[in-house]
Tab-separated table of C-alpha atoms in Angstrom:
chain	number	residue	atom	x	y	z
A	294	UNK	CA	0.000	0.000	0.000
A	295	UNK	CA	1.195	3.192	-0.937
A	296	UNK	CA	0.214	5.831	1.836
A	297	UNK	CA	-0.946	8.871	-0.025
A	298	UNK	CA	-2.809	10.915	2.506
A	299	UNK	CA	-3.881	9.654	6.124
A	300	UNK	CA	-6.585	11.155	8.346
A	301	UNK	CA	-7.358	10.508	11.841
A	302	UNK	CA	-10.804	8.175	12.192
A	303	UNK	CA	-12.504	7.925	15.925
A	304	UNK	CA	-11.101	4.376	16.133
A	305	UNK	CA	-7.672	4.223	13.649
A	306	UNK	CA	-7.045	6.225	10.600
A	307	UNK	CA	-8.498	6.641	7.006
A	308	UNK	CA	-6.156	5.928	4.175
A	309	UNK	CA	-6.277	7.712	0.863
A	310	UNK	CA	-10.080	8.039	1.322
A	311	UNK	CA	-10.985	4.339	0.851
A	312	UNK	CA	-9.485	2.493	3.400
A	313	UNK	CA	-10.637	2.122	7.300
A	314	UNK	CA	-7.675	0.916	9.306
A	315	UNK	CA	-8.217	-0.273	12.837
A	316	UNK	CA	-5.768	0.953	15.561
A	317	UNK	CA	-4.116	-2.166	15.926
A	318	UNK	CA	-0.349	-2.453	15.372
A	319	UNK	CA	-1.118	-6.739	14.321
A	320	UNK	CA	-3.133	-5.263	11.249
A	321	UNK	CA	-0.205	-4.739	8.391
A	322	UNK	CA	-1.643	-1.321	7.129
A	323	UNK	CA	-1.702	-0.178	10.575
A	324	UNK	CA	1.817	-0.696	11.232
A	325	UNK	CA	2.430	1.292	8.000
A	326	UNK	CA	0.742	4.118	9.302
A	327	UNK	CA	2.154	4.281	12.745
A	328	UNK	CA	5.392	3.955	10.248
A	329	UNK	CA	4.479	7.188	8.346
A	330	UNK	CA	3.573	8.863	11.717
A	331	UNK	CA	7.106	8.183	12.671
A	332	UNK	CA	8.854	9.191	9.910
A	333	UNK	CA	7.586	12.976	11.011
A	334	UNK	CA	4.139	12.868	8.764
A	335	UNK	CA	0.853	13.705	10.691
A	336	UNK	CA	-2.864	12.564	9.767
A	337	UNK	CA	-5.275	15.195	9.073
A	338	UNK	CA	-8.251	15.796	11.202
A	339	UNK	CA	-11.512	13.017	10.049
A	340	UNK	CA	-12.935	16.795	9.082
A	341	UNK	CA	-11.784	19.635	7.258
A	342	UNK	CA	-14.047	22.791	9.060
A	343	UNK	CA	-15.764	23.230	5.236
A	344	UNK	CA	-16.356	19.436	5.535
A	345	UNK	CA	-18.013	20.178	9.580
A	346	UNK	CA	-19.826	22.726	8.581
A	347	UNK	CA	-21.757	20.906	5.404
A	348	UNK	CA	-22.520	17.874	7.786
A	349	UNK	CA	-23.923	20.228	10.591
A	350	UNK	CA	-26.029	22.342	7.813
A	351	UNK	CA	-27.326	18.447	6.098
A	352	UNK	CA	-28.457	17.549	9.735
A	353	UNK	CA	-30.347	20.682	10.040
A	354	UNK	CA	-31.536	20.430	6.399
A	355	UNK	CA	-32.879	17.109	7.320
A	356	UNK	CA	-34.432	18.041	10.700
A	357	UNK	CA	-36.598	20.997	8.854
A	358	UNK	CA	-37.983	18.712	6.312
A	359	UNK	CA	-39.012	16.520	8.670
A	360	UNK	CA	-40.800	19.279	11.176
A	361	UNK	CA	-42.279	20.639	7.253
A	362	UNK	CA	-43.240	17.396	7.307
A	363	UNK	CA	-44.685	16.560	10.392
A	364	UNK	CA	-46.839	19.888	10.266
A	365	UNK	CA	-48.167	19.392	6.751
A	366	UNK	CA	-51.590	17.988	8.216
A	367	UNK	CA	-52.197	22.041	9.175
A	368	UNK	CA	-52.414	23.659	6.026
A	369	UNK	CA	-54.013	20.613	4.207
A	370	UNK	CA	-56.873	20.878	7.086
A	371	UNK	CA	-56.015	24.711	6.480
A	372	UNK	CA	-56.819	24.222	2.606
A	373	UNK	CA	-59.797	21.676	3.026
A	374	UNK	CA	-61.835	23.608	6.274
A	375	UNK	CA	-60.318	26.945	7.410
A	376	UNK	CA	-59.340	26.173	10.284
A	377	UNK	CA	-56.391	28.277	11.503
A	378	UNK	CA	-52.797	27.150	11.487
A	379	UNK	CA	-51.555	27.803	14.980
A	380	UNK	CA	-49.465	30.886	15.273
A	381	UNK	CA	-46.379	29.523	16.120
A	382	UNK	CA	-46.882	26.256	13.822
A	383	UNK	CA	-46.554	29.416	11.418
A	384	UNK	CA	-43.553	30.744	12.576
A	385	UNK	CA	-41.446	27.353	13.151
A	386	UNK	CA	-42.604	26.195	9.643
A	387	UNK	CA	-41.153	29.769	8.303
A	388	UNK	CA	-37.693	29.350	10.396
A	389	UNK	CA	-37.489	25.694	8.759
A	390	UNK	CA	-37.904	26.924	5.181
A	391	UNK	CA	-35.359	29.600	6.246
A	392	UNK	CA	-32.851	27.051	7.515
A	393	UNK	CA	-32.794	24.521	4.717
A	394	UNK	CA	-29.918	25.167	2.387
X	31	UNK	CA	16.850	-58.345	-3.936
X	32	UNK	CA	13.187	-58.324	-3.261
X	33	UNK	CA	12.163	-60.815	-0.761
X	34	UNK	CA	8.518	-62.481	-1.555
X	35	UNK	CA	6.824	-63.996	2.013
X	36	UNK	CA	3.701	-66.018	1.443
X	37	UNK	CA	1.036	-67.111	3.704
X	38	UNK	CA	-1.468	-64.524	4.988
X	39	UNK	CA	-0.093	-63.427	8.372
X	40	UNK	CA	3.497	-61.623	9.000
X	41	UNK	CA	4.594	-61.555	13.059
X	42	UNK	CA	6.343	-59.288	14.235
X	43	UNK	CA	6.985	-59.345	17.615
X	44	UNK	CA	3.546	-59.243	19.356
X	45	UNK	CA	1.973	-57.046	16.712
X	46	UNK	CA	0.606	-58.364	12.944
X	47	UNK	CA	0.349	-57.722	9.957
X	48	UNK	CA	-2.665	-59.814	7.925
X	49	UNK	CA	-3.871	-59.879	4.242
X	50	UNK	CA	-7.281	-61.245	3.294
X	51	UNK	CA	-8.402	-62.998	0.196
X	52	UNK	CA	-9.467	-59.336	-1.237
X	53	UNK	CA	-5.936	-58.231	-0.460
X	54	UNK	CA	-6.817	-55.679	2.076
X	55	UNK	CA	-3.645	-55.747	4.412
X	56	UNK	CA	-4.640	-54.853	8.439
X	57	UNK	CA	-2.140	-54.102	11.080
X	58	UNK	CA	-2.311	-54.642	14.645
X	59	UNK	CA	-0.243	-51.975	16.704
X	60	UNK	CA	0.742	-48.562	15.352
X	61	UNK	CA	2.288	-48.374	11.992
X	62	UNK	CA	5.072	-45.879	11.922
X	63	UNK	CA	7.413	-43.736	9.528
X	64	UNK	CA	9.973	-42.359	10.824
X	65	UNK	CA	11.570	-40.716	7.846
X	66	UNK	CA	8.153	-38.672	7.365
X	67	UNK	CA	6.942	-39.540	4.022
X	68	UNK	CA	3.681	-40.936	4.481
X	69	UNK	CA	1.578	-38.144	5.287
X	70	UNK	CA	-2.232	-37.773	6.176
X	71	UNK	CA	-4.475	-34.616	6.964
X	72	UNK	CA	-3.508	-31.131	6.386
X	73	UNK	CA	0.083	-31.452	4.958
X	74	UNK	CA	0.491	-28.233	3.079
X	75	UNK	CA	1.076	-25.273	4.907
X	76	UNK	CA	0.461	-23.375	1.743
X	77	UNK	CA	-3.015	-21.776	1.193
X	78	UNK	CA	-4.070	-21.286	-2.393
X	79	UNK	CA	-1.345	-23.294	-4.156
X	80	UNK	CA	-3.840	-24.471	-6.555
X	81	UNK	CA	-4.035	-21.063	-7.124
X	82	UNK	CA	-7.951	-21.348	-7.146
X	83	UNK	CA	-9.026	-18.427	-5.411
X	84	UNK	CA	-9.196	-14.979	-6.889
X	85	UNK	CA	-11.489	-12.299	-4.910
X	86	UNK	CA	-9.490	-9.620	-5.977
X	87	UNK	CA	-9.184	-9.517	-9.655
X	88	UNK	CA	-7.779	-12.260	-12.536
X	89	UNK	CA	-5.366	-10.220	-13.507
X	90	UNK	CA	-3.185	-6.846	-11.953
X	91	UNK	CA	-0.473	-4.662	-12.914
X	92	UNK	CA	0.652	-3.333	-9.761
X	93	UNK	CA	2.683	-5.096	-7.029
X	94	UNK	CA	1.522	-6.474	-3.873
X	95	UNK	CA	-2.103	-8.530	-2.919
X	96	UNK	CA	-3.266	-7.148	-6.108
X	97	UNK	CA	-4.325	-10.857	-7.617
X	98	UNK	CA	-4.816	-14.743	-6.764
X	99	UNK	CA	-5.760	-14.683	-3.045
X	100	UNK	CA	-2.752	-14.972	-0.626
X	101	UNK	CA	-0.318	-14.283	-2.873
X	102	UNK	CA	1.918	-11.277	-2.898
X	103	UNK	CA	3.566	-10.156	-6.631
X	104	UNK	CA	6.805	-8.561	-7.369
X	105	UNK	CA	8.294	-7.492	-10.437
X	106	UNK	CA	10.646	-4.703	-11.133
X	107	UNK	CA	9.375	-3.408	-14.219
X	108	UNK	CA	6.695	-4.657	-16.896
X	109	UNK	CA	4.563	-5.669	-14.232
X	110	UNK	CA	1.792	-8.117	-15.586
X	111	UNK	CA	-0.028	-11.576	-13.331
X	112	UNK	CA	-2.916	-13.052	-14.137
X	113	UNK	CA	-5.018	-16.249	-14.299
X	114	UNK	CA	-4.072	-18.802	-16.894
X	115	UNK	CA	-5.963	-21.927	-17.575
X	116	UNK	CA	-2.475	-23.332	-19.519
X	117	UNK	CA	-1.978	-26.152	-16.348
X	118	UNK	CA	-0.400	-29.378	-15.962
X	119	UNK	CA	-3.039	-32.505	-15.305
X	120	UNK	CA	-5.088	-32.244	-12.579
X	121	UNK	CA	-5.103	-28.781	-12.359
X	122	UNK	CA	-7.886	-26.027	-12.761
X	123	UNK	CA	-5.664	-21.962	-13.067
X	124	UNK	CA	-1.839	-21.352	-12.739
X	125	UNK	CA	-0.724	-18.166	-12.238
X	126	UNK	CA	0.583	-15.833	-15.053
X	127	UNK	CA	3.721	-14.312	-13.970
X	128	UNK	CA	5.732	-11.720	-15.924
X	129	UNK	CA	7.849	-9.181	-14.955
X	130	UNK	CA	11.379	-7.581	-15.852
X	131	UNK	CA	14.275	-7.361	-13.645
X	132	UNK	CA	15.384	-9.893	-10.720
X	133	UNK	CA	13.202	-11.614	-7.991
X	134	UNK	CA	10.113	-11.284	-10.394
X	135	UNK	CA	7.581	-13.638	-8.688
X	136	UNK	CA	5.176	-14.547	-5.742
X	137	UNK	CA	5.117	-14.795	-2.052
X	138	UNK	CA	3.405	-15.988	0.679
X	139	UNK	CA	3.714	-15.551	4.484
X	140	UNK	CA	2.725	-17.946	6.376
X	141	UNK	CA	1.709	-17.123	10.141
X	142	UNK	CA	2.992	-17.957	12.953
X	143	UNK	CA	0.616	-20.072	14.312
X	144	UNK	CA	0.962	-22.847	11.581
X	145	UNK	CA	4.995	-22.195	12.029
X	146	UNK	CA	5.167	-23.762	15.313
X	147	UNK	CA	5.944	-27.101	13.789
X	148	UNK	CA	8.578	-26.198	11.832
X	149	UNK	CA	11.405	-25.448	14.127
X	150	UNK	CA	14.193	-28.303	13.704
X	151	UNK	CA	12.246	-29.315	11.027
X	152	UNK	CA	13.265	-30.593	7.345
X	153	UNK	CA	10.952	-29.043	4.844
X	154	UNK	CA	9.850	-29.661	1.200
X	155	UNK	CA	8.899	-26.984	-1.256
X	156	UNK	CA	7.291	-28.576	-4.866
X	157	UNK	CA	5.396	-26.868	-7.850
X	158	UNK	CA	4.907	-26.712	-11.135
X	159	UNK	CA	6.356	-24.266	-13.207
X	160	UNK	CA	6.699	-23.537	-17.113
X	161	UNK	CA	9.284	-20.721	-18.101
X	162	UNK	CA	7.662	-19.189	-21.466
X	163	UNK	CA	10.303	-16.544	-21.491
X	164	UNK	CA	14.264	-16.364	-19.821
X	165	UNK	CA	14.239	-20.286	-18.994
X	166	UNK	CA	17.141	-22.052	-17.927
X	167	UNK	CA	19.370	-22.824	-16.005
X	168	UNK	CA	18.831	-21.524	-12.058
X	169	UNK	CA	16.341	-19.239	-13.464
X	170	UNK	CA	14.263	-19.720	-11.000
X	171	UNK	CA	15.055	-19.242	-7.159
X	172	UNK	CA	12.950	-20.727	-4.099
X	173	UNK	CA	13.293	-18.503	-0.927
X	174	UNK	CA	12.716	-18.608	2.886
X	175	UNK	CA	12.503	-16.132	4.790
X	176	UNK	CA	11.305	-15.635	8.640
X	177	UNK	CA	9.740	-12.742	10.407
X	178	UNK	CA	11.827	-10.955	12.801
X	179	UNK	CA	9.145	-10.960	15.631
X	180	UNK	CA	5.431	-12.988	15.465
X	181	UNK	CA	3.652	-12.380	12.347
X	182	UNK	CA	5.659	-9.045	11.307
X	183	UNK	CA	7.095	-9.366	8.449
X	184	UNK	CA	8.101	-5.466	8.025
X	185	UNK	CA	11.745	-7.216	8.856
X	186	UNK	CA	12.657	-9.927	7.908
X	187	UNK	CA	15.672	-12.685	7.851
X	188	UNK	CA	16.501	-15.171	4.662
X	189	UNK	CA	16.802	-18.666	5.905
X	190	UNK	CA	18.200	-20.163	2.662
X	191	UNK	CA	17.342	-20.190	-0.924
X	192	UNK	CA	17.950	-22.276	-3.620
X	193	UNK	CA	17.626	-22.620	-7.583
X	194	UNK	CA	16.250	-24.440	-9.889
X	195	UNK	CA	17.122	-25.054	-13.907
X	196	UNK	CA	13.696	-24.189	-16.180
X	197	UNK	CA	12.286	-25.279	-19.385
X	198	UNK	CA	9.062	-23.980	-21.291
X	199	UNK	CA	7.463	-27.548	-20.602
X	200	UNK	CA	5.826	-28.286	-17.457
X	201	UNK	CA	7.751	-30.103	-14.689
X	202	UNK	CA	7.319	-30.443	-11.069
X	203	UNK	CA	10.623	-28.796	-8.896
X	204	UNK	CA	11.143	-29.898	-5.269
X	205	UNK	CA	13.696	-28.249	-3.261
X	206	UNK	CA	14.147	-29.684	0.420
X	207	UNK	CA	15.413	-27.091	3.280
X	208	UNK	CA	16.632	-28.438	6.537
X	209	UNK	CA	17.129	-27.409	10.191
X	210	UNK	CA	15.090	-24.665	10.273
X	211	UNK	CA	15.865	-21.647	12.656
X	212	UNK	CA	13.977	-21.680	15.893
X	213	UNK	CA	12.925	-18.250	14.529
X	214	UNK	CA	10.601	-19.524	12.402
X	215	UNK	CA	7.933	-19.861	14.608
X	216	UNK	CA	7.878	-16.238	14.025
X	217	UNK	CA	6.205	-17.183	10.667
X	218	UNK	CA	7.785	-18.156	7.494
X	219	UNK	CA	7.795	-16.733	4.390
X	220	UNK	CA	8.062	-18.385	0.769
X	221	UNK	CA	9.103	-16.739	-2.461
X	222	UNK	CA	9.379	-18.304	-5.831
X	223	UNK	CA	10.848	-16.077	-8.108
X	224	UNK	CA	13.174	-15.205	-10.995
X	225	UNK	CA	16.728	-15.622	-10.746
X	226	UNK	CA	18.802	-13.236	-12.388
X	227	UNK	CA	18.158	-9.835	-14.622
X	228	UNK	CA	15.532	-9.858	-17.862
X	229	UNK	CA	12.437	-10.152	-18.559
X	230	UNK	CA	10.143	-13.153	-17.464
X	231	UNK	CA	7.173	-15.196	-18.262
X	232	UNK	CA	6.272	-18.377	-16.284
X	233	UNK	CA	3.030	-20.125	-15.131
X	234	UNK	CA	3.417	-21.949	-11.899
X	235	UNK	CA	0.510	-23.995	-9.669
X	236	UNK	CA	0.384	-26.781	-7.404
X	237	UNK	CA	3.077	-25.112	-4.516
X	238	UNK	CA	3.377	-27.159	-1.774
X	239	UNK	CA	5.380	-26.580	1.489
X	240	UNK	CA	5.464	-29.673	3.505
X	241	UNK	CA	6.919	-31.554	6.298
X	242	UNK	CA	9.692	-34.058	5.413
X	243	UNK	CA	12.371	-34.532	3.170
X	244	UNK	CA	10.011	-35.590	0.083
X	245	UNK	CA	7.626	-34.023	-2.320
X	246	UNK	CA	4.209	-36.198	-1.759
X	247	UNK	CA	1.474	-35.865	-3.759
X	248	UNK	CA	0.044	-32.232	-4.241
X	249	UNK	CA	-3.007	-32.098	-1.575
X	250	UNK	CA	-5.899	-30.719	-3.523
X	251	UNK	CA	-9.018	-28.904	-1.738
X	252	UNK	CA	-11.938	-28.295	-2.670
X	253	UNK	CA	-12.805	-24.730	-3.516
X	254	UNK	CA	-14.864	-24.151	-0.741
X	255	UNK	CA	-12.408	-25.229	1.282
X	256	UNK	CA	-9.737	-23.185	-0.483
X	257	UNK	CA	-11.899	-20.035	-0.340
X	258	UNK	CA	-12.646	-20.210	3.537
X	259	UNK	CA	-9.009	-20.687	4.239
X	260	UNK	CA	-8.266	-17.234	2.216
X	261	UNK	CA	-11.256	-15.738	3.284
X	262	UNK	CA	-9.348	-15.776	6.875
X	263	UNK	CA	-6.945	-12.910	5.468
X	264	UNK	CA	-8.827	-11.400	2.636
X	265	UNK	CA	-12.805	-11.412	1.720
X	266	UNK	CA	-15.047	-9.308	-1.102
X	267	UNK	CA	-17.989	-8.526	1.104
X	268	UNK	CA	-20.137	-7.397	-2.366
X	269	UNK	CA	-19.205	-8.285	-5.468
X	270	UNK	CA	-19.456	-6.355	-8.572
X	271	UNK	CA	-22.486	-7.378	-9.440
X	272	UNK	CA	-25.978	-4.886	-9.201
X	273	UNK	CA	-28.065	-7.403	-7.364
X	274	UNK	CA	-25.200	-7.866	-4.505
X	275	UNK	CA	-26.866	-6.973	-1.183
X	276	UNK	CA	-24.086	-6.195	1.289
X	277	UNK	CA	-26.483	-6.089	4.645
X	278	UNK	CA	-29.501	-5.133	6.298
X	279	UNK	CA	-29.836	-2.213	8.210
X	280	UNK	CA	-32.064	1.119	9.770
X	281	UNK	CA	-31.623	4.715	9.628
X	282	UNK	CA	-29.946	5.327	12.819
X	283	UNK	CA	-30.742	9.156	12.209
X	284	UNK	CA	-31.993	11.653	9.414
X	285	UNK	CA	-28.591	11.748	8.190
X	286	UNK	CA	-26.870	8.553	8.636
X	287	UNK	CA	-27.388	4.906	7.732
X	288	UNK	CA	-25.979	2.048	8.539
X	289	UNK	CA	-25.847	-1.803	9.117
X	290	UNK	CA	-24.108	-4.827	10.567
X	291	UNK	CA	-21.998	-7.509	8.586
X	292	UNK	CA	-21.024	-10.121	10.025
X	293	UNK	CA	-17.889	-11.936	8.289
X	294	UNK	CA	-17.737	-15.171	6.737
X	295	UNK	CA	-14.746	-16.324	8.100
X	296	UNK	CA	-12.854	-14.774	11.474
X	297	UNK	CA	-10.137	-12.386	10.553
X	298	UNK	CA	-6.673	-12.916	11.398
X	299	UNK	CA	-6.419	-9.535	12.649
X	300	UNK	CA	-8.930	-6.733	12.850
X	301	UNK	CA	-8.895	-5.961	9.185
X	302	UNK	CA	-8.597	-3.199	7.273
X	303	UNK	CA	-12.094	-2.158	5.488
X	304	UNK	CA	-11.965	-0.476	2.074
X	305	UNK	CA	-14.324	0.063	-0.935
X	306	UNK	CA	-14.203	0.490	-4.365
X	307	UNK	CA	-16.591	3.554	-6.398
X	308	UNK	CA	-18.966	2.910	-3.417
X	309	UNK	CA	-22.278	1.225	-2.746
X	310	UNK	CA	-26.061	2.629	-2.218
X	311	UNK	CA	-28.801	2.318	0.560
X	312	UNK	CA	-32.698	1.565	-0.490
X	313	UNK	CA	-34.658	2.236	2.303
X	314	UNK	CA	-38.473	0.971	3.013
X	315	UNK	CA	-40.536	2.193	0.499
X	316	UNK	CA	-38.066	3.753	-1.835
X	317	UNK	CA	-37.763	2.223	-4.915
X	318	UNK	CA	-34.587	3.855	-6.165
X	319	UNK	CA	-31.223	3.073	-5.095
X	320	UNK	CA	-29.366	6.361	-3.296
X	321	UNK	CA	-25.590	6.235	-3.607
X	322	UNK	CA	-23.424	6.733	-0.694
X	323	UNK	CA	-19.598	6.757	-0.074
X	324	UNK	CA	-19.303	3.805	2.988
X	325	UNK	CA	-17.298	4.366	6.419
X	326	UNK	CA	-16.652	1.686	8.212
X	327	UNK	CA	-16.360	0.736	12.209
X	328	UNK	CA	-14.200	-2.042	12.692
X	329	UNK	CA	-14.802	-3.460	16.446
X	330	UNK	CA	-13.278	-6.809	16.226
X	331	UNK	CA	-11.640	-9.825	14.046
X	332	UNK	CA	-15.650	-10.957	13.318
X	333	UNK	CA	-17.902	-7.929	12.166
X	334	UNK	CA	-18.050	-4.561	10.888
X	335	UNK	CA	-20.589	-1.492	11.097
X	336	UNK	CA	-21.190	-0.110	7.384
X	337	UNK	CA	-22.311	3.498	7.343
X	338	UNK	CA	-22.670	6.593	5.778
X	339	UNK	CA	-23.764	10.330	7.208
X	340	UNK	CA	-22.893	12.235	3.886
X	341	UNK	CA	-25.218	12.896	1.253
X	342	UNK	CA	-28.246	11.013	3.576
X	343	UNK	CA	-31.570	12.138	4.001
X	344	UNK	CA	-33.901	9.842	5.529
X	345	UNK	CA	-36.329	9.208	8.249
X	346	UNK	CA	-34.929	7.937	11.567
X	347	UNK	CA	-35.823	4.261	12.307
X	348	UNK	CA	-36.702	3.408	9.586
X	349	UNK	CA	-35.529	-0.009	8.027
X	350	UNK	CA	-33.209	-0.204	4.454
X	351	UNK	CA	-31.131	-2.210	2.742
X	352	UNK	CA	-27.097	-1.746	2.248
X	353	UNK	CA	-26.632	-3.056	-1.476
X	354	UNK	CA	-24.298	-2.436	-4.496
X	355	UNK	CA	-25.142	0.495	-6.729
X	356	UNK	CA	-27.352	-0.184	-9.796
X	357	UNK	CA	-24.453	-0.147	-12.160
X	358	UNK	CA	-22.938	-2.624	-10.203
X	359	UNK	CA	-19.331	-1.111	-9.656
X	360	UNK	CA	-18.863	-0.894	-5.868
X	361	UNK	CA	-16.957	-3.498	-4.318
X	362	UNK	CA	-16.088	-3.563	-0.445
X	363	UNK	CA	-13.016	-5.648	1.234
X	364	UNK	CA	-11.698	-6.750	4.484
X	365	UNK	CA	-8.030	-7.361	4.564
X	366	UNK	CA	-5.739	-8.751	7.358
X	367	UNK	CA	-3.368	-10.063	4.645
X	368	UNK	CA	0.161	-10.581	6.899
């Protein structure tokens, strides 16, 4: 295996993108790491901050479809009877439009 | 001068030796042999010498575990291995071997815990080898090696190595090593390669490392026997096929998914997960395949956790599917190769 880049994993490192090595000096690839390591090299972080950021703003891209979701039932009973849509059914369904990216 | 005994019952001492009238001899005691060449069970240490298993690929240009399960390839320069069905009788593949340079060829390690046996011991390599191109004589060179401390071969130590003369028939080589180092029980390593500078071109099957001081017959396996033993050090989870289904599993939240696979054989060693182009989730109720780059959590020698939080939308709880993508180009691995 040729080590091309190496980042740090919760539980051993990721090599060149595809490969999940266990932190366990018996596993061959392992050893080849903590080889690198020694040599002077250092794994980047699991994350780069652009790659933090896009995985925070997909969980809350996620979480306001699903509220959208789960509060759909008010404007179809809205649409069908006139019955109000709570106020602040209103406003969360407005801040989850808002937040999707 | 042969000696012929008649009657139907040889004494010897207190034990005997008796032939029936459909010639089927039975011996009371234990039979012995102490110069080792009658051999029963599991008498090569070599996995793959029928060089029947290929998870990875029938062909490679690139050195290392890149081919036929369990073997490693080297070759300086005009790197090509790959499955041939050109075999002596009784025989299924041989490997392909070409390269240019010296020590163009194949190795395997073999771990420690079958290595035990070995210290003291006389040993037998055979195979079978055809030399297409650069045959002749000590062309080919048969190598041992042992690891400098259990199962690490990052270092290690030649034992001996010896040659053997080529032609562009098939022939069966033995070579016979003796007194092995008690360091061998660190695990012992066998290379059969070229001999000298140019370019090469030679099949080889049937390798055989055995006890004694004589090449018995090769010990053929079935391929399900075969494939488990590799299967310990190397194993496609999915294959590259569109209907491969890697595992069942749930949405463990709106942005991740993920499932359980248990191995088919025990690892030697925690084992490295990788993929290939990827593989997709289907989740209940979807009918389309959504494609997903895997990450993998590797607690032990027996399973793995599959799973993906990039590019996932989906409803927590819910139940899916972990399958190849519908052109049928992921592949995922475990490898604890030595």
């Amino acid at each position: 295996m040729i080590i091309e880049t190496v980042k740090t994993q919760e539980h051993g490192y990721l090599i060149n993108s595809t490969m999940s090595v266990p932190n366990d000096p018996a596993n061959r690839d392992c050893a080849a790491v903590l080889a690198w390591i020694a040599e002077g090299n250092t794994p980047a972080p699991e994350f780069t901050d652009a790659e933090i950021a896009a995985n925070a703003q997909s969980l809350v891209n996620s979480e306001s479809l699903e509220y959208l979701k789960s509060t759909d039932w008010y404007i179809t009973r809205y649409a069908e009877t006139a019955a109000a849509v709570p106020a602040d059914v209103t406003t969360a369904r407005a801040a989850a439009r808002a937040a999707i990216v | 001068m042969a000696t012929t005994i008649t009657g139907t019952t040889i004494d010897v001492g207190p034990n005997k030796l008796v032939s029936d009238s459909s010639g089927n001899v039975t011996a009371s005691g234990i039979l012995s042999d102490p110069s080792g060449n009658v051999r029963s069970g599991r008498k090569n240490l070599i996995i793959n010498g029928g060089m029947q298993a290929w998870q990875r690929a029938t062909s490679a240009s690139a050195i290392g575990y890149t081919s036929v399960d369990r073997w490693s390839y080297y070759a300086g320069s005009s790197l090509a291995i790959s499955r041939s069905t050109d075999v002596p009788t009784g025989f299924q593949y041989a490997t392909s071997v070409g390269g240019g340079g010296s020590d163009s060829g194949l190795t395997q390690k073999i771990e420690a815990s079958s290595c035990k046996q070995l210290v003291g011991a006389t040993i037998t390599v055979s195979f079978y080898l055809k030399q297409t191109t650069g045959a002749g004589t000590d062309k080919i060179a048969v190598a041992l090696a042992r690891a400098n401390s259990e199962d690490n071969f990052g270092g290690t130590t030649s034992i001996s190595t010896q040659t053997v003369s080529t032609t562009t028939s098939y022939a069966r080589y033995t070579c016979t090593f003796t007194s092995l180092p008690t360091e061998v029980s660190n695990g012992l390593q066998l290379s059969i390669k070229s001999n000298g500078a140019g370019s090469v071109v030679y099949l080889i099957t049937g390798i055989q490392l055995e006890l004694g001081s004589t090449a018995t017959d090769f010990e053929h396996r079935s391929y399900g026997e075969e494939l488990a033993l590799c299967q310990r050090y190397y194993e496609t989870l999915i294959t590259k096929e569109n209907q491969s289904l890697l595992a069942n599993g749930f949405c463990y939240s709106n942005t991740q998914v993920q499932g359980v696979v248990r191995f088919s054989v025990d690892k030697r060693v925690t084992p490295t997960m990788g993929y290939e182009v990827g593989i997709a989730y289907q989740s209940s109720g979807e009918a389309a395949r959504t494609n997903i780059t895997p990450l993998f959590y590797i607690p032990s020698t027996k399973t793995v956790m599959v799973y993906a939080s990039s590019g996932v939308s989906v409803t927590a709880g819910q139940g899916l599917n972990l399958v190849n993508r519908d052109d049928g180009t992921g592949m995922i691995f475990a490898d604890a190769e030595l």
